[in-house]
Each structure stands twice: as C-alpha cells, then as structure tokens.
PDB file of C-alpha atoms and ligand atoms in Angstrom:
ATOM      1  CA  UNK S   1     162.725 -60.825 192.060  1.00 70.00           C
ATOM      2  CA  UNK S   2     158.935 -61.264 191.990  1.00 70.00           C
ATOM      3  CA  UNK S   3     157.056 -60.274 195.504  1.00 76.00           C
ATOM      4  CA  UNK S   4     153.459 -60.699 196.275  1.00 79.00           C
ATOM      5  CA  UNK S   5     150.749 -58.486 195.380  1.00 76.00           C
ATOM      6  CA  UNK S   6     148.790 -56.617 198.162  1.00 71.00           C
ATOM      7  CA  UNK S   7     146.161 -56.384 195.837  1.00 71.00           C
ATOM      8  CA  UNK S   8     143.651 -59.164 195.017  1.00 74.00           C
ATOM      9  CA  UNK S   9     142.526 -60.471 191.364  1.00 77.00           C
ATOM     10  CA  UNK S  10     138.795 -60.064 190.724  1.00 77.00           C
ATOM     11  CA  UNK S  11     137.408 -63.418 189.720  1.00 77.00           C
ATOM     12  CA  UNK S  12     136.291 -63.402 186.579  1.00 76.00           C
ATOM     13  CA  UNK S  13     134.106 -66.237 187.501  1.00 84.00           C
ATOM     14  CA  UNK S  14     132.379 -64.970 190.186  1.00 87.00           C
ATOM     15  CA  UNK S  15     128.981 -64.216 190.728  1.00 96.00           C
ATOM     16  CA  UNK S  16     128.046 -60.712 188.649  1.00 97.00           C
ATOM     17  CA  UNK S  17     125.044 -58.745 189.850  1.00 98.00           C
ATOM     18  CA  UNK S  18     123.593 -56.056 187.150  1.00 98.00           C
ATOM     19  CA  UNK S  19     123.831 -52.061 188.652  1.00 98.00           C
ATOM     20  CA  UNK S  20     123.594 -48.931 186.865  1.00 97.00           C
ATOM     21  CA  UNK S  21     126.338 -46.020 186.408  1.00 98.00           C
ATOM     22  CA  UNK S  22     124.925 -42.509 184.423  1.00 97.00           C
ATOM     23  CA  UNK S  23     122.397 -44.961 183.203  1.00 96.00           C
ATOM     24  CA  UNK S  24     124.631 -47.298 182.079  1.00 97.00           C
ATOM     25  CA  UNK S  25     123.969 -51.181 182.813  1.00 98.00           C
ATOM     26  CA  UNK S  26     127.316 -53.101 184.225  1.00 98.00           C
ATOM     27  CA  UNK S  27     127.454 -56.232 185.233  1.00 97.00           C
ATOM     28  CA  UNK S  28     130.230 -56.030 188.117  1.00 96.00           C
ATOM     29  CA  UNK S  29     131.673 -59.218 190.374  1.00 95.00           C
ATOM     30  CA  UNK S  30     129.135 -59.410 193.688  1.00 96.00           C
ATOM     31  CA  UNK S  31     130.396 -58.620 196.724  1.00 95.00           C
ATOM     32  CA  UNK S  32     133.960 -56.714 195.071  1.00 94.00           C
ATOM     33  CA  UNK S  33     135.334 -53.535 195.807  1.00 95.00           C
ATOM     34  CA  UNK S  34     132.676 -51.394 194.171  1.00 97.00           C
ATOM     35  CA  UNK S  35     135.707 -48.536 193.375  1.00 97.00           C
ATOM     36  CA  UNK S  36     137.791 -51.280 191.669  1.00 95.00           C
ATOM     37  CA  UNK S  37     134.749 -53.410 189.988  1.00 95.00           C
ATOM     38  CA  UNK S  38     133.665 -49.772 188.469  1.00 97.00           C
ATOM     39  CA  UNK S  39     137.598 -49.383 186.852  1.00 96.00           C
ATOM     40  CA  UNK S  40     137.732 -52.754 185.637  1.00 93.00           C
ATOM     41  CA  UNK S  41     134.230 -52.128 184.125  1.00 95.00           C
ATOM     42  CA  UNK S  42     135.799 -49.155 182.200  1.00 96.00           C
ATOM     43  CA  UNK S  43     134.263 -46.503 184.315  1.00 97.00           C
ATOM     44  CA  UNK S  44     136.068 -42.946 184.613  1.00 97.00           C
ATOM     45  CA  UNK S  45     135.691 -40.422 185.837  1.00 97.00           C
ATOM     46  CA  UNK S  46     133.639 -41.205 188.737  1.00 97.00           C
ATOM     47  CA  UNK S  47     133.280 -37.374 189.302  1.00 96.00           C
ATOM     48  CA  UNK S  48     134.451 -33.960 188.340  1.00 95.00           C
ATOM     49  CA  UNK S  49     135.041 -31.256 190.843  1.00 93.00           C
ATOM     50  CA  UNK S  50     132.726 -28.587 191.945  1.00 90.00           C
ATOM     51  CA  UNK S  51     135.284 -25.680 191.630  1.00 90.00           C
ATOM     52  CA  UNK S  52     137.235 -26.444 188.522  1.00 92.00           C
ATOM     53  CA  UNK S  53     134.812 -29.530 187.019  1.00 93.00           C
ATOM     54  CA  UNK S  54     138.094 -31.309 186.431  1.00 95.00           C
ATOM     55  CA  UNK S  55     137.583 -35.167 186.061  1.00 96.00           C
ATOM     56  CA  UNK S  56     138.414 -37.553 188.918  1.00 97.00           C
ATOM     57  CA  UNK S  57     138.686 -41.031 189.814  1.00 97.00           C
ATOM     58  CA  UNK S  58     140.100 -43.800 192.839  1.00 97.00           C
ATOM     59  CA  UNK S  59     143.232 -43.072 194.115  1.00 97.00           C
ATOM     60  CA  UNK S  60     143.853 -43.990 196.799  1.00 96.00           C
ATOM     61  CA  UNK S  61     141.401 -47.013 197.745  1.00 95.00           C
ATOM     62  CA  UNK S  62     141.512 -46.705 201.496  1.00 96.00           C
ATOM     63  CA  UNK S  63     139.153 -43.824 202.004  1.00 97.00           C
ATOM     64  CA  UNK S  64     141.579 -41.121 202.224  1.00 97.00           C
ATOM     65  CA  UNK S  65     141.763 -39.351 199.182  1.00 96.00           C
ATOM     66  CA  UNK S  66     137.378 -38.912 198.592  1.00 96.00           C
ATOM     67  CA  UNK S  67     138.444 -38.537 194.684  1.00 96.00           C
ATOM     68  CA  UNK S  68     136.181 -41.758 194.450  1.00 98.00           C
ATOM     69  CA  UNK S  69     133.072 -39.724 195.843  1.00 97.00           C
ATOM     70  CA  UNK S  70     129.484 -41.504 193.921  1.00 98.00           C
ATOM     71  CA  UNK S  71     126.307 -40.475 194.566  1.00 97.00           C
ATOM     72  CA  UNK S  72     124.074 -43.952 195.665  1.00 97.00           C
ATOM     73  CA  UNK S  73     120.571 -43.126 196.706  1.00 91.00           C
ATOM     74  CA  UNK S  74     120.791 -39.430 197.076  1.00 90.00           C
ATOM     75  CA  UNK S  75     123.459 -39.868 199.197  1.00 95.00           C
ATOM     76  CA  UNK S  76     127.659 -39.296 198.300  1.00 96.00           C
ATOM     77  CA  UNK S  77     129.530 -41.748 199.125  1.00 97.00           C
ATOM     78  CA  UNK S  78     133.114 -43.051 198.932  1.00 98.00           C
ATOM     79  CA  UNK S  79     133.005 -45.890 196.309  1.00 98.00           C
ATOM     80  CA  UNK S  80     136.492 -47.440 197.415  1.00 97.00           C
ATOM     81  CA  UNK S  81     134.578 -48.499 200.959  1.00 98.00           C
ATOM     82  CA  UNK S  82     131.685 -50.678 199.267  1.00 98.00           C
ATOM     83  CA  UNK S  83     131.259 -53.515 197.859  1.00 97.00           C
ATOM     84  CA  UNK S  84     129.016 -54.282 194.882  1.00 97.00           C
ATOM     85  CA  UNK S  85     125.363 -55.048 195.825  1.00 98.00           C
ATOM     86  CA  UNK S  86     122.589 -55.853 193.283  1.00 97.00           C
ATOM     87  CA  UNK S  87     120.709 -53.265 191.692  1.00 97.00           C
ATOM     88  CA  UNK S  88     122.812 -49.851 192.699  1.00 98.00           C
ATOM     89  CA  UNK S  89     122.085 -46.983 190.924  1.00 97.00           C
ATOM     90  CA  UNK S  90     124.986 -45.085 190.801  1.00 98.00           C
ATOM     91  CA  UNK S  91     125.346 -41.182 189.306  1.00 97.00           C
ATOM     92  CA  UNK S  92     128.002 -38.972 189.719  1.00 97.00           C
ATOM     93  CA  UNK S  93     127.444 -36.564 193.017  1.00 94.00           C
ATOM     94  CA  UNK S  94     125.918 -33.185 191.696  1.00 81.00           C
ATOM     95  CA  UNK S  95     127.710 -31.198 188.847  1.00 64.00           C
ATOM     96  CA  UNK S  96     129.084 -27.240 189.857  1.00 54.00           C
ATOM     97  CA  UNK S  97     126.479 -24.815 190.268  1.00 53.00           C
ATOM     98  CA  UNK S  98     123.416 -27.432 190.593  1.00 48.00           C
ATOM     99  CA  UNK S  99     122.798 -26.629 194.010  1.00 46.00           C
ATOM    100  CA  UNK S 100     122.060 -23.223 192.945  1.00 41.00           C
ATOM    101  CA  UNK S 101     119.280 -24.241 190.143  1.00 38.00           C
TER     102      UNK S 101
HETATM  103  S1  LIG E   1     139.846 -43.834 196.322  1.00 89.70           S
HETATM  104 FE1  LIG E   1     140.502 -42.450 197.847  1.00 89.70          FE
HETATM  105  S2  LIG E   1     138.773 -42.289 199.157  1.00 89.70           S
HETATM  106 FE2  LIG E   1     138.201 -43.743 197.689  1.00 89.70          FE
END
C-alpha cells in the first residue's frame, strides 16, 4: 500500500540562487530547506566534531539533533532551520583546536 510522503519534492524548476559551501559555487532551489538543498547538491559532511573530528551531517531536520551545525557569517547555525537565500557563504563551523591558534 503506497501512503503519502511527509516530505516535499524540491522543484527542479524552481528558481536557483548561486551560494558558496568551502568555496564551492552551488546553485541550490531559492527559498528550500537550506539542510536538504545542500544534500541534494551533494554536500557532506556539513561538519566534523570538535572532540573526535568525526564527519557529520542532517539528521534529524527539525532542529533537534545540531549535527547540521554551518557556520554563515561568523555565526553557527543550524542549516535544517533556513532556507536558501542568495549569495550565502557557507563554511563548516571551526575545526578542533582552532580556537586555541
Ligand atoms: S538536522 Fe538535526 S538540527 Fe538540523
């Protein structure tokens, strides 16, 4: 038996807007889930760890999980609560130990 999806289909044909990931042009969909625009765009990790440096990525996409944590204009934020605005320039938060450089 086939049930719904919660989960909405990006548009192919939607507008695209041009950011930047580890300086790395996209184009991703306007206005999408900027966690889920980044996956479809082939982006992972998002982030590694700062005890371990292990790789991570969305999990959950409700803002409970913060393994989607980007850094957007100096500041870390959860990727899975944005949407995709033109021109973000989008790293990974800071690596281990950079704090202490
Ligand atoms: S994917 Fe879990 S907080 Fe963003």
């Amino acid at each position: 038996m086939k049930t719904v999806s919660p989960f909405l289909e990006i548009d192919p044909q939607s507008d695209h807007v041009l950011v930047r990931f580890e300086g790395q042009d996209l184009s991703l969909p306007l206005g999408e889930n900027l966690a889920g625009a980044l996956l479809v765009a082939g982006v992972m990790p998002f982030r590694h760890t700062p005890v371990s440096g292990a790789p991570r990525g969305p999990f959950c996409m409700m803002g409970a999980c913060f393994d989607c944590l980007v850094q957007i204009d100096g500041m870390t934020v959860q990727a899975c609560m944005l949407q995709v605005t033109k021109g973000l320039e989008i790293t990974m938060p800071a690596a281990r130990g950079a704090a202490d450089a």
